[in-house]
C-alpha positions as a Python dict, from the first residue, in 0.01 Angstrom:
ca = {
    (1, 'X'): (0, 0, 0),
    (2, 'X'): (121, 355, -79),
    (3, 'X'): (247, 544, 221),
    (4, 'X'): (230, 909, 336),
    (5, 'X'): (529, 919, 567),
    (6, 'X'): (454, 620, 789),
    (7, 'X'): (80, 635, 721),
    (8, 'X'): (-126, 489, 434),
    (9, 'X'): (-259, 735, 175),
    (10, 'X'): (-627, 828, 223),
    (11, 'X'): (-869, 688, -29),
    (12, 'X'): (-982, 900, -325),
    (13, 'X'): (-1340, 865, -199),
    (14, 'X'): (-1241, 1019, 135),
    (15, 'X'): (-1046, 1297, -34),
    (16, 'X'): (-1342, 1374, -262),
    (17, 'X'): (-1570, 1396, 41),
    (18, 'X'): (-1321, 1626, 212),
    (19, 'X'): (-1291, 1857, -89),
    (20, 'X'): (-1670, 1882, -136),
    (21, 'X'): (-1724, 1951, 234),
    (22, 'X'): (-1461, 2224, 243),
    (23, 'X'): (-1601, 2383, -75),
    (24, 'X'): (-1961, 2386, 48),
    (25, 'X'): (-1875, 2445, 415),
    (26, 'X'): (-2141, 2179, 474),
    (27, 'X'): (-2140, 1800, 504),
    (28, 'X'): (-2506, 1792, 406),
    (29, 'X'): (-2448, 1968, 76),
    (30, 'X'): (-2138, 1758, 11),
    (31, 'X'): (-2343, 1442, 66),
    (32, 'X'): (-2609, 1569, -178),
    (33, 'X'): (-2345, 1640, -443),
    (34, 'X'): (-2178, 1300, -403),
    (35, 'X'): (-2508, 1108, -372),
    (36, 'X'): (-2410, 950, -40),
    (37, 'X'): (-2539, 978, 313),
    (38, 'X'): (-2440, 1249, 557),
    (39, 'X'): (-2302, 975, 782),
    (40, 'X'): (-2071, 845, 510),
    (41, 'X'): (-1925, 1192, 453),
    (42, 'X'): (-1887, 1242, 827),
    (43, 'X'): (-1695, 918, 864),
    (44, 'X'): (-1458, 1010, 583),
    (45, 'X'): (-1397, 1358, 731),
    (46, 'X'): (-1328, 1221, 1076),
    (47, 'X'): (-1082, 968, 937),
    (48, 'X'): (-899, 1239, 745),
    (49, 'X'): (-894, 1473, 1041),
    (50, 'X'): (-738, 1198, 1250),
    (51, 'X'): (-484, 1111, 980),
    (52, 'X'): (-392, 1458, 851),
    (53, 'X'): (-506, 1697, 1121),
    (54, 'X'): (-691, 1906, 864),
    (55, 'X'): (-1050, 2006, 928),
    (56, 'X'): (-1275, 2017, 620),
    (57, 'X'): (-1542, 2267, 721),
    (58, 'X'): (-1832, 2045, 817),
    (59, 'X'): (-1940, 2238, 1124),
    (60, 'X'): (-1709, 2540, 1092),
    (61, 'X'): (-1448, 2698, 872),
    (62, 'X'): (-1166, 2466, 768),
    (63, 'X'): (-827, 2507, 929),
    (64, 'X'): (-555, 2674, 717),
    (65, 'X'): (-408, 2331, 656),
    (66, 'X'): (-750, 2200, 558),
    (67, 'X'): (-806, 2489, 319),
    (68, 'X'): (-474, 2432, 148),
    (69, 'X'): (-551, 2062, 113),
    (70, 'X'): (-899, 2138, -27),
    (71, 'X'): (-758, 2383, -285),
    (72, 'X'): (-499, 2131, -397),
    (73, 'X'): (-761, 1857, -423),
    (74, 'X'): (-993, 2086, -621),
    (75, 'X'): (-714, 2148, -873),
    (76, 'X'): (-634, 1777, -890),
    (77, 'X'): (-995, 1669, -947),
    (78, 'X'): (-1031, 1938, -1211),
    (79, 'X'): (-729, 1794, -1389),
    (80, 'X'): (-883, 1447, -1372),
    (81, 'X'): (-1206, 1578, -1529),
    (82, 'X'): (-1011, 1759, -1801),
    (83, 'X'): (-811, 1444, -1880),
    (84, 'X'): (-1125, 1234, -1906),
    (85, 'X'): (-1283, 1499, -2127),
    (86, 'X'): (-991, 1471, -2366),
    (87, 'X'): (-1037, 1096, -2386),
    (88, 'X'): (-1416, 1085, -2401),
    (89, 'X'): (-1556, 1433, -2470),
    (90, 'X'): (-1931, 1457, -2423),
    (91, 'X'): (-2172, 1725, -2543),
    (92, 'X'): (-2120, 2081, -2426),
    (93, 'X'): (-2375, 2212, -2175),
    (94, 'X'): (-2472, 2580, -2195),
    (95, 'X'): (-2646, 2727, -1891),
    (96, 'X'): (-2849, 3048, -1886),
    (97, 'X'): (-3171, 3187, -1745),
    (98, 'X'): (-3504, 3069, -1881),
    (99, 'X'): (-3569, 3417, -2025),
    (100, 'X'): (-3238, 3439, -2211),
    (101, 'X'): (-3291, 3084, -2336),
    (102, 'X'): (-3646, 3139, -2462),
    (103, 'X'): (-3622, 3498, -2583),
    (104, 'X'): (-3267, 3515, -2719),
    (105, 'X'): (-3075, 3187, -2737),
    (106, 'X'): (-3315, 2932, -2884),
    (107, 'X'): (-3426, 3160, -3171),
    (108, 'X'): (-3057, 3177, -3276),
    (109, 'X'): (-2943, 2819, -3215),
    (110, 'X'): (-3041, 2702, -3563),
    (111, 'X'): (-2784, 2946, -3704),
    (112, 'X'): (-2517, 2799, -3477),
    (113, 'X'): (-2595, 2443, -3583),
    (114, 'X'): (-2590, 2538, -3951),
    (115, 'X'): (-2235, 2667, -3906),
    (116, 'X'): (-2129, 2387, -3668),
    (117, 'X'): (-2331, 2075, -3759),
    (118, 'X'): (-2102, 1842, -3564),
    (119, 'X'): (-2112, 2032, -3233),
    (120, 'X'): (-2356, 1901, -2973),
    (121, 'X'): (-2490, 2155, -2723),
    (122, 'X'): (-2727, 2071, -2440),
    (123, 'X'): (-2914, 2349, -2259),
    (124, 'X'): (-2946, 2404, -1886),
    (125, 'X'): (-3190, 2659, -1740),
    (126, 'X'): (-3041, 2833, -1437),
    (127, 'X'): (-2959, 3192, -1345),
    (128, 'X'): (-2772, 3139, -1019),
    (129, 'X'): (-2427, 3014, -916),
    (130, 'X'): (-2296, 2693, -1069),
    (131, 'X'): (-2033, 2435, -991),
    (132, 'X'): (-1884, 2325, -1323),
    (133, 'X'): (-1800, 1972, -1212),
    (134, 'X'): (-2104, 1903, -998),
    (135, 'X'): (-2355, 2049, -1245),
    (136, 'X'): (-2169, 1932, -1558),
    (137, 'X'): (-2176, 2284, -1704),
    (138, 'X'): (-1938, 2382, -1986),
    (139, 'X'): (-2047, 2745, -2040),
    (140, 'X'): (-2275, 2974, -1842),
    (141, 'X'): (-2421, 3314, -1932),
    (142, 'X'): (-2470, 3516, -1618),
    (143, 'X'): (-2536, 3869, -1495),
    (144, 'X'): (-2246, 4056, -1340),
    (145, 'X'): (-2440, 4047, -1011),
    (146, 'X'): (-2372, 3671, -978),
    (147, 'X'): (-2038, 3560, -830),
    (148, 'X'): (-1857, 3328, -1076),
    (149, 'X'): (-1680, 3007, -976),
    (150, 'X'): (-1324, 3068, -865),
    (151, 'X'): (-1180, 2876, -1159),
    (152, 'X'): (-1406, 3023, -1429),
    (153, 'X'): (-1259, 3170, -1747),
    (154, 'X'): (-1459, 3490, -1793),
    (155, 'X'): (-1552, 3668, -2116),
    (156, 'X'): (-1739, 3998, -2111),
    (157, 'X'): (-2052, 3993, -2328),
    (158, 'X'): (-2158, 4356, -2299),
    (159, 'X'): (-2372, 4603, -2110),
    (160, 'X'): (-2739, 4533, -2053),
    (161, 'X'): (-2961, 4806, -2202),
    (162, 'X'): (-3297, 4854, -2031),
    (163, 'X'): (-3613, 5050, -2099),
    (164, 'X'): (-3994, 5057, -2052),
    (165, 'X'): (-4199, 4877, -2315),
    (166, 'X'): (-4570, 4836, -2379),
    (167, 'X'): (-4807, 4741, -2658),
    (168, 'X'): (-4913, 5004, -2914),
    (169, 'X'): (-5274, 4958, -2802),
    (170, 'X'): (-5183, 5025, -2440),
    (171, 'X'): (-4996, 5342, -2533),
    (172, 'X'): (-5279, 5474, -2754),
    (173, 'X'): (-5479, 5738, -2571),
    (174, 'X'): (-5236, 5758, -2277),
    (175, 'X'): (-5020, 6056, -2201),
    (176, 'X'): (-4677, 5897, -2165),
    (177, 'X'): (-4449, 6169, -2297),
    (178, 'X'): (-4216, 6200, -1996),
    (179, 'X'): (-4091, 5953, -1734),
    (180, 'X'): (-4302, 6128, -1469),
    (181, 'X'): (-4617, 6027, -1661),
    (182, 'X'): (-4550, 5661, -1577),
    (183, 'X'): (-4695, 5723, -1232),
    (184, 'X'): (-5040, 5693, -1388),
    (185, 'X'): (-4964, 5373, -1583),
    (186, 'X'): (-5010, 5014, -1475),
    (187, 'X'): (-4653, 4907, -1405),
    (188, 'X'): (-4528, 4549, -1429),
    (189, 'X'): (-4214, 4380, -1295),
    (190, 'X'): (-4058, 4039, -1226),
    (191, 'X'): (-3999, 3856, -901),
    (192, 'X'): (-3634, 3811, -1000),
    (193, 'X'): (-3577, 4186, -1039),
    (194, 'X'): (-3826, 4381, -827),
    (195, 'X'): (-3602, 4689, -828),
    (196, 'X'): (-3614, 4726, -1210),
    (197, 'X'): (-3814, 5049, -1212),
    (198, 'X'): (-3583, 5215, -961),
    (199, 'X'): (-3278, 5098, -1158),
    (200, 'X'): (-3416, 5242, -1481),
    (201, 'X'): (-3505, 5578, -1320),
    (202, 'X'): (-3152, 5608, -1184),
    (203, 'X'): (-2997, 5501, -1517),
    (204, 'X'): (-3190, 5780, -1696),
    (205, 'X'): (-3070, 6040, -1445),
    (206, 'X'): (-3415, 6091, -1297),
    (207, 'X'): (-3318, 5975, -949),
    (208, 'X'): (-3598, 5799, -766),
    (209, 'X'): (-3933, 5862, -936),
    (210, 'X'): (-4109, 5650, -676),
    (211, 'X'): (-4236, 5411, -944),
    (212, 'X'): (-4371, 5084, -803),
    (213, 'X'): (-4508, 4786, -993),
    (214, 'X'): (-4868, 4686, -939),
    (215, 'X'): (-4819, 4334, -1074),
    (216, 'X'): (-4524, 4096, -1082),
    (217, 'X'): (-4440, 3789, -1292),
    (218, 'X'): (-4201, 3502, -1224),
    (219, 'X'): (-3973, 3552, -1528),
    (220, 'X'): (-3889, 3816, -1788),
    (221, 'X'): (-4034, 3605, -2071),
    (222, 'X'): (-4371, 3610, -1894),
    (223, 'X'): (-4336, 3981, -1824),
    (224, 'X'): (-4263, 4055, -2190),
    (225, 'X'): (-4568, 3862, -2304),
    (226, 'X'): (-4784, 4039, -2048),
    (227, 'X'): (-4669, 4377, -2179),
    (228, 'X'): (-4720, 4268, -2541),
    (229, 'X'): (-5076, 4165, -2454),
    (230, 'X'): (-5155, 4511, -2320),
    (231, 'X'): (-5145, 4445, -1945),
    (232, 'X'): (-4923, 4745, -1872),
    (233, 'X'): (-4570, 4887, -1898),
    (234, 'X'): (-4260, 4682, -1810),
    (235, 'X'): (-3890, 4762, -1781),
    (236, 'X'): (-3701, 4490, -1970),
    (237, 'X'): (-3356, 4427, -2117),
    (238, 'X'): (-3349, 4519, -2485),
    (239, 'X'): (-3203, 4185, -2594),
    (240, 'X'): (-3494, 3992, -2444),
    (241, 'X'): (-3762, 4206, -2613),
    (242, 'X'): (-3589, 4239, -2950),
    (243, 'X'): (-3825, 4005, -3136),
    (244, 'X'): (-4139, 4177, -3008),
    (245, 'X'): (-3991, 4521, -3083),
    (246, 'X'): (-3906, 4420, -3438),
    (247, 'X'): (-4253, 4274, -3496),
    (248, 'X'): (-4425, 4582, -3353),
    (249, 'X'): (-4594, 4394, -3070),
    (250, 'X'): (-4399, 4614, -2829),
    (251, 'X'): (-4280, 4972, -2849),
    (252, 'X'): (-4037, 5158, -2626),
    (253, 'X'): (-4171, 5512, -2566),
    (254, 'X'): (-3854, 5631, -2394),
    (255, 'X'): (-3597, 5418, -2573),
    (256, 'X'): (-3326, 5223, -2389),
    (257, 'X'): (-3035, 5323, -2169),
    (258, 'X'): (-2731, 5134, -2036),
    (259, 'X'): (-2824, 4971, -1704),
    (260, 'X'): (-2597, 4894, -1414),
    (261, 'X'): (-2554, 4527, -1509),
    (262, 'X'): (-2361, 4353, -1781),
    (263, 'X'): (-2351, 3996, -1907),
    (264, 'X'): (-2061, 3759, -1872),
    (265, 'X'): (-1976, 3420, -2015),
    (266, 'X'): (-1820, 3173, -1771),
    (267, 'X'): (-1618, 2891, -1927),
    (268, 'X'): (-1528, 2575, -1735),
    (269, 'X'): (-1148, 2535, -1742),
    (270, 'X'): (-1169, 2162, -1811),
    (271, 'X'): (-1330, 2222, -2154),
    (272, 'X'): (-1148, 2541, -2257),
    (273, 'X'): (-906, 2347, -2479),
    (274, 'X'): (-1183, 2184, -2687),
    (275, 'X'): (-1243, 2295, -3045),
    (276, 'X'): (-1621, 2270, -3006),
    (277, 'X'): (-1605, 2498, -2703),
    (278, 'X'): (-1403, 2751, -2902),
    (279, 'X'): (-1665, 2738, -3177),
    (280, 'X'): (-1948, 2800, -2927),
    (281, 'X'): (-1755, 3080, -2755),
    (282, 'X'): (-1681, 3255, -3084),
    (283, 'X'): (-2044, 3228, -3193),
    (284, 'X'): (-2180, 3365, -2864),
    (285, 'X'): (-1941, 3659, -2871),
    (286, 'X'): (-2037, 3733, -3230),
    (287, 'X'): (-2409, 3716, -3158),
    (288, 'X'): (-2374, 3945, -2857),
    (289, 'X'): (-2180, 4196, -3064),
    (290, 'X'): (-2461, 4195, -3321),
    (291, 'X'): (-2764, 4192, -3092),
    (292, 'X'): (-2629, 4324, -2763),
    (293, 'X'): (-2511, 4658, -2900),
    (294, 'X'): (-2692, 4984, -2821),
    (295, 'X'): (-3036, 4961, -2979),
    (296, 'X'): (-3132, 5114, -3311),
    (297, 'X'): (-3327, 5433, -3237),
    (298, 'X'): (-3592, 5308, -3481),
    (299, 'X'): (-3677, 5036, -3229),
    (300, 'X'): (-3733, 5292, -2955),
    (301, 'X'): (-4063, 5385, -3111),
    (302, 'X'): (-4233, 5709, -3016),
    (303, 'X'): (-4606, 5758, -2989),
    (304, 'X'): (-4795, 5635, -3295),
}
């Protein structure tokens, strides 16, 4: 048996449990990730603590020695994943919010596949933090408000432009010629961004107009459809409403302004070397340059 000094080397299973526990600061979450019981993780951690004197963070923060061990193990397991990917590469997995997927990504995916017929891309709907290894994510599109994984390769995708939109029928007969007039409109928002009206007012230099939504929806894609159906006025990112603006189902009476957020692409380091990843990265950057730029003033329609 291999030795560490005069002691046998810990098992890979125990080291994996230790690394997951230190990363999550929780044995429960480590057990969920590894699909084992809490008791099994606890036994592995106790054995490692006795052997190495390094605490993994189950009930508290890991010791400095434990943190160094966890960081080294994380690098090592990442290298193992990368090596296996080279031998048996699977499909890429692209993660983004449901709204970006439905309103922006899926309508463009046919163009990607025409240019890259041999590249397989699976889609994952999520707008929060990810763990590349645990969640099997290759690329994630995220807002700058979300903290990326420590090992993520980050590409900037551009500033998010925001503005109020509504249907032409809703605007007809209403006096919405200045931002202050929105106080008399039926304002809509999303549960994921309840501060959208305040953010827009500040981005336009109007300070706090005191605008508050009367109705909220779970996702932006639902909010956009509600506005297109005449239920009120919604502040939305330009890229998500582009199709409805181009078709005339929505108009933007005050245009769009740069918001305080921007989009980023996170790339898992274990797939960064792959040619199919480079093709997907290049395509996403190109699409964002084309559709994420400041909007055409013609799309910021004025009153009919």
